[in-house]
JSON list of C-alpha atoms and ligand atoms in Angstrom, two decimals:
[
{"chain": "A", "resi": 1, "resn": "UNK", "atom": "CA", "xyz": [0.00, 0.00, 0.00]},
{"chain": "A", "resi": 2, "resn": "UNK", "atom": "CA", "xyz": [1.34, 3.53, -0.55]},
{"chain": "A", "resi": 3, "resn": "UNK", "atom": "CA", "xyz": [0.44, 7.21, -0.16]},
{"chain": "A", "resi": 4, "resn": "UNK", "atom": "CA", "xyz": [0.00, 9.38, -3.36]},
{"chain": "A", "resi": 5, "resn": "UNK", "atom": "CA", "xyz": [-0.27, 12.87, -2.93]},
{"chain": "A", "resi": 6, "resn": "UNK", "atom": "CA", "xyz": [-3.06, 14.92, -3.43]},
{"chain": "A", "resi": 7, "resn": "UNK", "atom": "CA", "xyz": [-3.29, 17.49, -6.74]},
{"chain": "A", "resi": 8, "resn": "UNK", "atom": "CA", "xyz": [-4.38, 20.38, -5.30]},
{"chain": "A", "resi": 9, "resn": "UNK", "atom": "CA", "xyz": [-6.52, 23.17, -6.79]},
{"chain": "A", "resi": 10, "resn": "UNK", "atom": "CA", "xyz": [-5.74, 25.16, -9.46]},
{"chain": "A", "resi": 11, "resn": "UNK", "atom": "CA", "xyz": [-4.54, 21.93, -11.45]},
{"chain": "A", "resi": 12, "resn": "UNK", "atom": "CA", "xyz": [-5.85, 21.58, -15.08]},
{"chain": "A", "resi": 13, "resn": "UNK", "atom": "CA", "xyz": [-5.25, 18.01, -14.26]},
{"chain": "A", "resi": 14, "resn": "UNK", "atom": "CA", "xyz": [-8.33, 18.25, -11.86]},
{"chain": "A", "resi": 15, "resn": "UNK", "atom": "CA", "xyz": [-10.33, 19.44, -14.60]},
{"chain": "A", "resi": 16, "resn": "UNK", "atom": "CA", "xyz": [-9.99, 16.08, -16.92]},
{"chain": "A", "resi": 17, "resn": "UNK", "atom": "CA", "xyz": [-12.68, 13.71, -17.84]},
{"chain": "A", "resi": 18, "resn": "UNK", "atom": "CA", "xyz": [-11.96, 10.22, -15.98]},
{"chain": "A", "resi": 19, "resn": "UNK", "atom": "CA", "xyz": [-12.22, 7.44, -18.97]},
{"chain": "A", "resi": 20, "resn": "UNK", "atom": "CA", "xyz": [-14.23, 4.13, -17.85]},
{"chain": "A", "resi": 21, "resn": "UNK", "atom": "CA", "xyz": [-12.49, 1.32, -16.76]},
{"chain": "A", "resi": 22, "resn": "UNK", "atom": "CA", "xyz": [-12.37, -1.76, -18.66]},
{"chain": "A", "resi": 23, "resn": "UNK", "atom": "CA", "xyz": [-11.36, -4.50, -16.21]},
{"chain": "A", "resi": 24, "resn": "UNK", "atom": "CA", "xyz": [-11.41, -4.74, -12.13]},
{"chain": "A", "resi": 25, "resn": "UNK", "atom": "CA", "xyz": [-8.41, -6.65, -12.29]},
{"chain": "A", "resi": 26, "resn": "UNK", "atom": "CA", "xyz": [-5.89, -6.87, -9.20]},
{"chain": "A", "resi": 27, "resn": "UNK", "atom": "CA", "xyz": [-3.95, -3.40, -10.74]},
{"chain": "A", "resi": 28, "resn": "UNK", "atom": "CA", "xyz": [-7.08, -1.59, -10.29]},
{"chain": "A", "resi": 29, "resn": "UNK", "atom": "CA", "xyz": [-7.13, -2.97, -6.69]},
{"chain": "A", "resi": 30, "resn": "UNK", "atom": "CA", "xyz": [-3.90, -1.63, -6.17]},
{"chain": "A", "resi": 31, "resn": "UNK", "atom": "CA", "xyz": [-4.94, 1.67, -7.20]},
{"chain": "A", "resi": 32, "resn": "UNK", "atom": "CA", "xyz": [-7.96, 1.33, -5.18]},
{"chain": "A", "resi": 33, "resn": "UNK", "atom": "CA", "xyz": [-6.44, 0.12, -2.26]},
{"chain": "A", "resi": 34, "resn": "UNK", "atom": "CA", "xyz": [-3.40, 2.92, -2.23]},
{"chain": "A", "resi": 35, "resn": "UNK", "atom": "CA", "xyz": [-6.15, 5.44, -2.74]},
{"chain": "A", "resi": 36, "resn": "UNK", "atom": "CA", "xyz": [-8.14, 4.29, 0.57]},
{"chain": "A", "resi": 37, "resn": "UNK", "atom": "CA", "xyz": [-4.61, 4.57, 2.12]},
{"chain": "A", "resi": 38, "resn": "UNK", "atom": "CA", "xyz": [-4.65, 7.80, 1.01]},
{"chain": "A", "resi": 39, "resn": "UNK", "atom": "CA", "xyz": [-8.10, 8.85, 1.86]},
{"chain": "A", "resi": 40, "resn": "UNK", "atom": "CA", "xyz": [-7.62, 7.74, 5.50]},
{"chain": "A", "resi": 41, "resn": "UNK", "atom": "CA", "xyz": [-4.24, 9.44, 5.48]},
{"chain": "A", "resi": 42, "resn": "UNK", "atom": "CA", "xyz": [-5.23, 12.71, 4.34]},
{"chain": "A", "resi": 43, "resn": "UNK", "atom": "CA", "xyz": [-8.30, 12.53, 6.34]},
{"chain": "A", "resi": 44, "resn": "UNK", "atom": "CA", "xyz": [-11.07, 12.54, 4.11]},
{"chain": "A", "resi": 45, "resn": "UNK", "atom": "CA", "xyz": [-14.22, 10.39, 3.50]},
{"chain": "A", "resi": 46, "resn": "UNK", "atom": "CA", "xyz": [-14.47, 9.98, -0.37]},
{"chain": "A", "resi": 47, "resn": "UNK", "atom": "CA", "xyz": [-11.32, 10.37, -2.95]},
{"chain": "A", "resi": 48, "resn": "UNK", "atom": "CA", "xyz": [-11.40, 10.02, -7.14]},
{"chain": "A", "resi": 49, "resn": "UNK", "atom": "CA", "xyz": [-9.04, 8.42, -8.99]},
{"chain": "A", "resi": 50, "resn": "UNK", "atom": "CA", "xyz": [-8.28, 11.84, -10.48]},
{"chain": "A", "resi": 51, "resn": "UNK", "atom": "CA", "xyz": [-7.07, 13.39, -7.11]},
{"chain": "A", "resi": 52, "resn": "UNK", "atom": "CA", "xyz": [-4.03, 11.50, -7.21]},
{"chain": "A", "resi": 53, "resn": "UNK", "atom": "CA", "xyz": [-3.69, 12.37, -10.87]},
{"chain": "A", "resi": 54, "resn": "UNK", "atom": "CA", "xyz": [-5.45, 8.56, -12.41]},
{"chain": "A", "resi": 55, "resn": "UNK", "atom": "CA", "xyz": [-8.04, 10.04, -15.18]},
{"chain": "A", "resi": 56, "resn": "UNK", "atom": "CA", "xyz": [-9.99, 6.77, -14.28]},
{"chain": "A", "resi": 57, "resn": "UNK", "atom": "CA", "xyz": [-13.81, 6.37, -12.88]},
{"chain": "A", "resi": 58, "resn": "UNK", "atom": "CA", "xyz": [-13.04, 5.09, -9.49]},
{"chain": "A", "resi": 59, "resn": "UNK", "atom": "CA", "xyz": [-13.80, 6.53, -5.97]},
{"chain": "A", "resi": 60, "resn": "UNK", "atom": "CA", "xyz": [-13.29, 5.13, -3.04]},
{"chain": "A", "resi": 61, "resn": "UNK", "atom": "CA", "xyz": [-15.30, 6.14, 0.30]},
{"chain": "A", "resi": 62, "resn": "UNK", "atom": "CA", "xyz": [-15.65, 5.38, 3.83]},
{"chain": "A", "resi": 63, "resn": "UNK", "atom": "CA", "xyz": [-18.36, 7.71, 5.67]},
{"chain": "A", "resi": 64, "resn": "UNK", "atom": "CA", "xyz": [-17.80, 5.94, 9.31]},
{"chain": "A", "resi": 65, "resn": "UNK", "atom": "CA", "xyz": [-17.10, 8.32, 12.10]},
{"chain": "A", "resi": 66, "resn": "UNK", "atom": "CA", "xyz": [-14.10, 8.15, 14.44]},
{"chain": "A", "resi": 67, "resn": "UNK", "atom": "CA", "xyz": [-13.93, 5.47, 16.53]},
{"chain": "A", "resi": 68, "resn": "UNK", "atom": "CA", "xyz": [-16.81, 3.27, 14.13]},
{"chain": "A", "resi": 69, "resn": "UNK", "atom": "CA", "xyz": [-15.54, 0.44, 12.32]},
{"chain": "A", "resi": 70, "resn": "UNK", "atom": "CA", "xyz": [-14.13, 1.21, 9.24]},
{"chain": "A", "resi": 71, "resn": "UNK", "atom": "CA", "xyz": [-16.56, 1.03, 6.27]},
{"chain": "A", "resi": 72, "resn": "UNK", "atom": "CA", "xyz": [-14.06, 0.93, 3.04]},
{"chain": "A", "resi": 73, "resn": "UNK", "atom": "CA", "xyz": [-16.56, 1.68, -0.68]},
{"chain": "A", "resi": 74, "resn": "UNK", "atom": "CA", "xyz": [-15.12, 1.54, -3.61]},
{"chain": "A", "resi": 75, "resn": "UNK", "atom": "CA", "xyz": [-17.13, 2.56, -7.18]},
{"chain": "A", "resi": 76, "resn": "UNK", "atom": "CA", "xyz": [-16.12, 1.56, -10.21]},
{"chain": "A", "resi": 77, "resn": "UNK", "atom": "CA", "xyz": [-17.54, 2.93, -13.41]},
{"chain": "A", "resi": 78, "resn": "UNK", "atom": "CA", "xyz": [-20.52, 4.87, -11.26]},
{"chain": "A", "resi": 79, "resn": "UNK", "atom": "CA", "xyz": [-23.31, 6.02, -12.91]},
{"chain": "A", "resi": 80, "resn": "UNK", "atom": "CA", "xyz": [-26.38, 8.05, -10.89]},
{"chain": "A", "resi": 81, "resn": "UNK", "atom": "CA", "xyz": [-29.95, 6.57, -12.10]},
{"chain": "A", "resi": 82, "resn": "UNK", "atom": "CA", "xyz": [-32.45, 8.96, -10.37]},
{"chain": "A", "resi": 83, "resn": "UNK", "atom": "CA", "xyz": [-31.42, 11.86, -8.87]},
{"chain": "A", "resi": 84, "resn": "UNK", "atom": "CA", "xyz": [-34.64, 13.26, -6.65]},
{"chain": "A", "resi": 85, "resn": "UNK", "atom": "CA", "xyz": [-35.71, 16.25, -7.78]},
{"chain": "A", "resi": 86, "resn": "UNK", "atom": "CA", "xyz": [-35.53, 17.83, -4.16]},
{"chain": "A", "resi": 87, "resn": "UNK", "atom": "CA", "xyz": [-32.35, 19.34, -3.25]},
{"chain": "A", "resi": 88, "resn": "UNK", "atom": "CA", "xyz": [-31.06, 20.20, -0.38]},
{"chain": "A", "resi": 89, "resn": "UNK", "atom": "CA", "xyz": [-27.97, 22.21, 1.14]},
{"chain": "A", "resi": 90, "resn": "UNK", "atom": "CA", "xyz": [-25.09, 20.58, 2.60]},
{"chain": "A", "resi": 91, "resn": "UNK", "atom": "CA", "xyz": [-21.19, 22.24, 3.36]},
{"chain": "A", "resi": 92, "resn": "UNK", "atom": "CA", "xyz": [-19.03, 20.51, 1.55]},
{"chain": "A", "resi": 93, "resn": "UNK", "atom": "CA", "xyz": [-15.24, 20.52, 1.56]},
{"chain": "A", "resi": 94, "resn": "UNK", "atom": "CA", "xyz": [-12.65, 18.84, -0.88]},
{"chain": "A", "resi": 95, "resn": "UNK", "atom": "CA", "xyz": [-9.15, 17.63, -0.40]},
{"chain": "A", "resi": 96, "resn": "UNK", "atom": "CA", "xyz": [-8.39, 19.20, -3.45]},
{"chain": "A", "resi": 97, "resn": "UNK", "atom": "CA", "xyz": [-9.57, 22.37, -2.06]},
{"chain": "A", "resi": 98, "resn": "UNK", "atom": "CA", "xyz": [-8.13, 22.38, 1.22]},
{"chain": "A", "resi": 99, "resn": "UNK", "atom": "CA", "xyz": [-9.86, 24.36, 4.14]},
{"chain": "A", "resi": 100, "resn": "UNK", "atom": "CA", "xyz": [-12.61, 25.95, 2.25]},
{"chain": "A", "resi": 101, "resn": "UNK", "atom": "CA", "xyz": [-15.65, 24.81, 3.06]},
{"chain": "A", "resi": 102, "resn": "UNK", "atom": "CA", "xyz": [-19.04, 26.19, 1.32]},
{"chain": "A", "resi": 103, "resn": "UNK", "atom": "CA", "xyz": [-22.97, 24.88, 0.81]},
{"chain": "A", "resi": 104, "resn": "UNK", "atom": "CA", "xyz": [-24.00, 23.40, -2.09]},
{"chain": "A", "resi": 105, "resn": "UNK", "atom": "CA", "xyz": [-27.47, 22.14, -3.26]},
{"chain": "A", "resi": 106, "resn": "UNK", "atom": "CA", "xyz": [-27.93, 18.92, -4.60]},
{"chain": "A", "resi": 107, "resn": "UNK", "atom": "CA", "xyz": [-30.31, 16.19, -4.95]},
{"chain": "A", "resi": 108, "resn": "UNK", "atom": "CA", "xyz": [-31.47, 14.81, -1.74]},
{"chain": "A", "resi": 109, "resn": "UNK", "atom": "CA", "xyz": [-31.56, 11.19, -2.81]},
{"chain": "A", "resi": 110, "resn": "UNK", "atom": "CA", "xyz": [-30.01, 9.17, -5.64]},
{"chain": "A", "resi": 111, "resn": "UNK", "atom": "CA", "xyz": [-29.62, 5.77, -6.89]},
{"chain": "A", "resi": 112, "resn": "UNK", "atom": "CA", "xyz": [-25.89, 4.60, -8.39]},
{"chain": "A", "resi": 113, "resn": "UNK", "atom": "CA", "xyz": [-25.19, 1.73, -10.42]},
{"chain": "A", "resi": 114, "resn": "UNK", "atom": "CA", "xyz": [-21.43, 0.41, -10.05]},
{"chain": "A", "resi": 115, "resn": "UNK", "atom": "CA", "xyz": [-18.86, -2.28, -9.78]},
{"chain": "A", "resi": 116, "resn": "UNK", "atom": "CA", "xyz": [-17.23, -3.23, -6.89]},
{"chain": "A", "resi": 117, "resn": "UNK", "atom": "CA", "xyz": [-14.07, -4.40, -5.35]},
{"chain": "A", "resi": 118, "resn": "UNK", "atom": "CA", "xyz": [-14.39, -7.53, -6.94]},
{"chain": "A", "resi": 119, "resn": "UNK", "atom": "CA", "xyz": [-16.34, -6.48, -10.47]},
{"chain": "A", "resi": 120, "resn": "UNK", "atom": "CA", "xyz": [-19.65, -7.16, -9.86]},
{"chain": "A", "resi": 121, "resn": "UNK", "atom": "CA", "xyz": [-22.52, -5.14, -10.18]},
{"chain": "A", "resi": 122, "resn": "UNK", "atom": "CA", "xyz": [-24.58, -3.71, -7.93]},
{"chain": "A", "resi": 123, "resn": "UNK", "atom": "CA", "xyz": [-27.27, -0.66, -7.14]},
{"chain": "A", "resi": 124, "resn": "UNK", "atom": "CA", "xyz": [-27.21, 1.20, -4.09]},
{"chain": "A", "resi": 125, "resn": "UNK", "atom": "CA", "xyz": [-29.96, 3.57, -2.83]},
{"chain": "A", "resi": 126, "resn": "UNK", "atom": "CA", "xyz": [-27.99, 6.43, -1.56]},
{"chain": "A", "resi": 127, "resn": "UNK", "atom": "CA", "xyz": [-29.56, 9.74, 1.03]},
{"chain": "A", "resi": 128, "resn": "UNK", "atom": "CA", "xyz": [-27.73, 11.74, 3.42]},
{"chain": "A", "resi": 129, "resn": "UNK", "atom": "CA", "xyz": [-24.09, 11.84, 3.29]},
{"chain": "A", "resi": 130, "resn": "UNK", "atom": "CA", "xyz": [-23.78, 9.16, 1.05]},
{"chain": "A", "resi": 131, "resn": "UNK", "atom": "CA", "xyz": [-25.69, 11.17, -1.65]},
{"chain": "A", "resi": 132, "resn": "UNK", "atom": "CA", "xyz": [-23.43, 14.00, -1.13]},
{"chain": "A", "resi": 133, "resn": "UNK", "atom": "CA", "xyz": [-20.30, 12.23, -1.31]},
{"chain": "A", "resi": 134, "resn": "UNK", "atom": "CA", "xyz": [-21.23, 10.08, -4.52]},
{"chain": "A", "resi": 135, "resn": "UNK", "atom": "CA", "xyz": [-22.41, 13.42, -5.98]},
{"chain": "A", "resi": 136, "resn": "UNK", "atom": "CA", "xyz": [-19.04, 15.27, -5.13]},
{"chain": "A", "resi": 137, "resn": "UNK", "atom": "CA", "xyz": [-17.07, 12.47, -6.13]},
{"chain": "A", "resi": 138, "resn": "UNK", "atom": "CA", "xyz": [-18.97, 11.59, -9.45]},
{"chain": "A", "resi": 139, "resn": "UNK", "atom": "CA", "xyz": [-18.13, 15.58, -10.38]},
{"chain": "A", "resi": 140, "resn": "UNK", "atom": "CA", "xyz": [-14.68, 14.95, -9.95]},
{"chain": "A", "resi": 141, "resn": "UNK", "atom": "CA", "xyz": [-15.09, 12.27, -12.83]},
{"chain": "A", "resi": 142, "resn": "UNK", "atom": "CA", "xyz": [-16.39, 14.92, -15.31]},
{"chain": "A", "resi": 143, "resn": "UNK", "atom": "CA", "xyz": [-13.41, 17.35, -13.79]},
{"chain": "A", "resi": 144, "resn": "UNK", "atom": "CA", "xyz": [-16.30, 19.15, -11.97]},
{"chain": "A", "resi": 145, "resn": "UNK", "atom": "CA", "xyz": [-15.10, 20.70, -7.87]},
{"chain": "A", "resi": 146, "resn": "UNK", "atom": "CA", "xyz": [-17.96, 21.56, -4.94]},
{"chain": "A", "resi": 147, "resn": "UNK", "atom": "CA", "xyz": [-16.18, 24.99, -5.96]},
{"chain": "A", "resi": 148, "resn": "UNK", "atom": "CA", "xyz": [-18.04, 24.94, -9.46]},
{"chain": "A", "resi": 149, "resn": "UNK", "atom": "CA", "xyz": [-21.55, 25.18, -7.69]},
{"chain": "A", "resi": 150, "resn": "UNK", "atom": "CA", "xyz": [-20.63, 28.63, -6.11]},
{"chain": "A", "resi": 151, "resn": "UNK", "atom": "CA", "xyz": [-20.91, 32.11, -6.95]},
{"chain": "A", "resi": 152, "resn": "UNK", "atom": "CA", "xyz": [-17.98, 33.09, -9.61]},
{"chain": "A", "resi": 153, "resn": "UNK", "atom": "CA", "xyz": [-17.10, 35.68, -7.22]},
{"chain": "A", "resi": 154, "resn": "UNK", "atom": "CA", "xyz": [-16.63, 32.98, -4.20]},
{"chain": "A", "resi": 155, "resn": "UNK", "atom": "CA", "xyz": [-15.04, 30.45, -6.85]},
{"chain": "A", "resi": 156, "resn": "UNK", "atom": "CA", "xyz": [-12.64, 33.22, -8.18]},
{"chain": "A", "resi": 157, "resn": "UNK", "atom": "CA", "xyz": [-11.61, 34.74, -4.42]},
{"chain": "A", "resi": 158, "resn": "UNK", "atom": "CA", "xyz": [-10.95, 30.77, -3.71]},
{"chain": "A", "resi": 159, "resn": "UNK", "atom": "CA", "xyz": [-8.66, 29.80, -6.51]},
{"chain": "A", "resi": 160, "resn": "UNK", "atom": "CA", "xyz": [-6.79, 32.97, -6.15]},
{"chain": "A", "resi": 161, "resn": "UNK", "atom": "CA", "xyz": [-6.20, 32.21, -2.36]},
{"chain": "A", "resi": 162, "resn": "UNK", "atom": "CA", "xyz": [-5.00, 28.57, -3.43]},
{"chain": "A", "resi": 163, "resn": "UNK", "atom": "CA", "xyz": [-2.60, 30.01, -6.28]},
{"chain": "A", "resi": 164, "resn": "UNK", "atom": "CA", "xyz": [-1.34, 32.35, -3.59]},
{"chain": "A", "resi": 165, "resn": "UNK", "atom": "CA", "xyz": [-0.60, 29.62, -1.44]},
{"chain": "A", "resi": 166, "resn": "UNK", "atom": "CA", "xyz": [1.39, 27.23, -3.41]},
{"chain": "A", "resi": 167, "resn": "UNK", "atom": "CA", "xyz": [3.14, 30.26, -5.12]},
{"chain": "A", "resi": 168, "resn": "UNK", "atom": "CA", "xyz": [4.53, 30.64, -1.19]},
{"chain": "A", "resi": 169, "resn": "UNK", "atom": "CA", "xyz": [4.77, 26.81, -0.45]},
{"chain": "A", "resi": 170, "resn": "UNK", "atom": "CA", "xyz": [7.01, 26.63, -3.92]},
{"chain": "A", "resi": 171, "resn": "UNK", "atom": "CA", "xyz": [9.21, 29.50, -2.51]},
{"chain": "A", "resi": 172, "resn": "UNK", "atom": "CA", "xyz": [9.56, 27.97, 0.83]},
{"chain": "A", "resi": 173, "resn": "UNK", "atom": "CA", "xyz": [11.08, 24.77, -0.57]},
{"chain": "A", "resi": 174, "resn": "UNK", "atom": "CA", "xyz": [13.42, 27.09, -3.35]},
{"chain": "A", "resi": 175, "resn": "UNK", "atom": "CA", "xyz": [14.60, 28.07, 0.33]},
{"chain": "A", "resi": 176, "resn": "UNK", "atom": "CA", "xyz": [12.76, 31.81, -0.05]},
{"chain": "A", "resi": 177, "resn": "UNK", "atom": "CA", "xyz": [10.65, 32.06, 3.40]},
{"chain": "A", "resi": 178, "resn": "UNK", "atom": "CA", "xyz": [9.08, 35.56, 2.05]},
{"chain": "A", "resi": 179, "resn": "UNK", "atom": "CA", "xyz": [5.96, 35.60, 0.30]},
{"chain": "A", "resi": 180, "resn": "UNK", "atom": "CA", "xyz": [6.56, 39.19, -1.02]},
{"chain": "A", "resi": 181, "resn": "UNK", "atom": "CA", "xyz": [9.97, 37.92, -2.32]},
{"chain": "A", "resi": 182, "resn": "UNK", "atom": "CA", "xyz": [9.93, 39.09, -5.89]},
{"chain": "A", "resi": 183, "resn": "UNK", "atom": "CA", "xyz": [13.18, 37.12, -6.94]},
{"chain": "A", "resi": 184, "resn": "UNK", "atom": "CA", "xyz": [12.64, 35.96, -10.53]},
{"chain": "A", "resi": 185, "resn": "UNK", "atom": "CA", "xyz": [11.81, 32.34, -10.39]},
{"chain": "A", "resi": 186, "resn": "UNK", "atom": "CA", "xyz": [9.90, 32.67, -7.57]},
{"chain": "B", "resi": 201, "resn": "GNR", "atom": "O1", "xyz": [-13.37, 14.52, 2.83]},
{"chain": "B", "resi": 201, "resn": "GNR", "atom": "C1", "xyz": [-14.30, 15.05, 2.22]},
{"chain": "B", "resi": 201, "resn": "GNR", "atom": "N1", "xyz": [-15.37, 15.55, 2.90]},
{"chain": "B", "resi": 201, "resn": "GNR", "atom": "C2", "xyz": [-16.52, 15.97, 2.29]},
{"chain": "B", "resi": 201, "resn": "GNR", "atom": "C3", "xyz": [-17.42, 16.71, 3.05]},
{"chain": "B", "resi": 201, "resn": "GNR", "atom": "C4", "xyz": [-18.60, 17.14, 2.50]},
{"chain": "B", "resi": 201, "resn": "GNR", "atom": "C5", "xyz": [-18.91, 16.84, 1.20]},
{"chain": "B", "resi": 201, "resn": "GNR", "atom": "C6", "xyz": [-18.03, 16.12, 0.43]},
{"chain": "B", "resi": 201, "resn": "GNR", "atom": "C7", "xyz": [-16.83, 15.68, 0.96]},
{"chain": "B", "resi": 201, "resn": "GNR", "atom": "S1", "xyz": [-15.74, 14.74, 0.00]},
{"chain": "B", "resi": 201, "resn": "GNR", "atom": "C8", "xyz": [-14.23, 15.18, 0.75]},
{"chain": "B", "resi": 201, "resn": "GNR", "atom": "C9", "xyz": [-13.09, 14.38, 0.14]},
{"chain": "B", "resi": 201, "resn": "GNR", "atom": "C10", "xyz": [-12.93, 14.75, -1.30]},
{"chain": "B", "resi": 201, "resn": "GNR", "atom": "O2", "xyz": [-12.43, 15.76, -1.69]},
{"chain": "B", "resi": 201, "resn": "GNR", "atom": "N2", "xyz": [-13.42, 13.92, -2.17]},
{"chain": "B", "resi": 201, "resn": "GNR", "atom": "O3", "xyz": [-13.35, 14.20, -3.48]},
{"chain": "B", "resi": 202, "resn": "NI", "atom": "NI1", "xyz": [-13.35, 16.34, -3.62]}
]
């Protein structure tokens, strides 16, 4: 098992369309495994293939709270059925989008049909957090982030803060502790 890192937003790799997968064979467990690692690691409770830079449709998700059993998911080749018509608000964060965290509406309820672990098929009736998570991590399949469903204002003051903040971290490790250091290359 292993820990990937994270692409963090503003990466145009974030904004690529995952391609389906054609066999759950044990590679794909690999990957799916390492991203779980990952997800725990990080922490977070849902992670796409894409965060750690794999333009494939897999997610991986465990929505159990501290001190519950762990509860590993893992979708492969998700697709959402029927979406309730009733939305509702929820804050949502994304480990791609570290420390912001914002509403967004979306469907209350949904149904997903996916492959598993193993590559069988099955149909889940998803509400509550569940719905959320599939929703935010099917959107990162389409290259889609939470930060998409905002204002362009709050999207816009977001990315800029994010820019801003790996411009610094990138000086930091070019051994430049100033972030008003105008040194070229920095
Ligand atoms: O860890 C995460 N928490 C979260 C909270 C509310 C709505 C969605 C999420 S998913 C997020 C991890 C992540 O970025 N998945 O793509
Ligand atoms: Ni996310």
């Amino acid at each position: 098992m292993a820990i990937l890192p994270i692409i963090i937003a503003p990466d145009p790799r974030l904004r690529q369309k995952s391609a389906p997968v054609e066999r759950v064979d044990d590679e794909l467990r690999t990957l799916m495994d390492d991203m779980l690692e990952t997800m725990y690691a990080a922490p977070g409770i849902g992670l796409a293939a894409i965060q750690v830079g794999v333009p494939k449709r897999v997610i991986v998700m465990d929505l159990a709270g501290e001190g519950e059993e762990a509860e590993p998911r893992f979708f492969v080749n998700p697709e959402i059925i029927n979406p309730s018509t009733k939305t509702t608000p929820y804050e949502e964060g994304c480990l791609s989008v570290p420390d912001f965290y914002e509403d967004v509406e979306r469907p209350i309820s949904c149904r997903v049909r996916y492959l598993d672990y193993h590559g069988e098929e099955q149909i889940l009736d998803a509400e509550g957090l569940l719905a959320v998570c599939i929703q935010h991590e099917m959107d990162h399949l389409e290259g889609i982030l939470f930060i998409d469903h905002l204002s362009r204002l709050k999207r816009e003051r977001i990315l800029k803060k994010l820019k801003k903040e790996q411009k610094f971290a990138t000086a930091q490790e070019d051994g430049c502790g100033d972030p008003a250091c105008n040194h070229p290359g920095h």
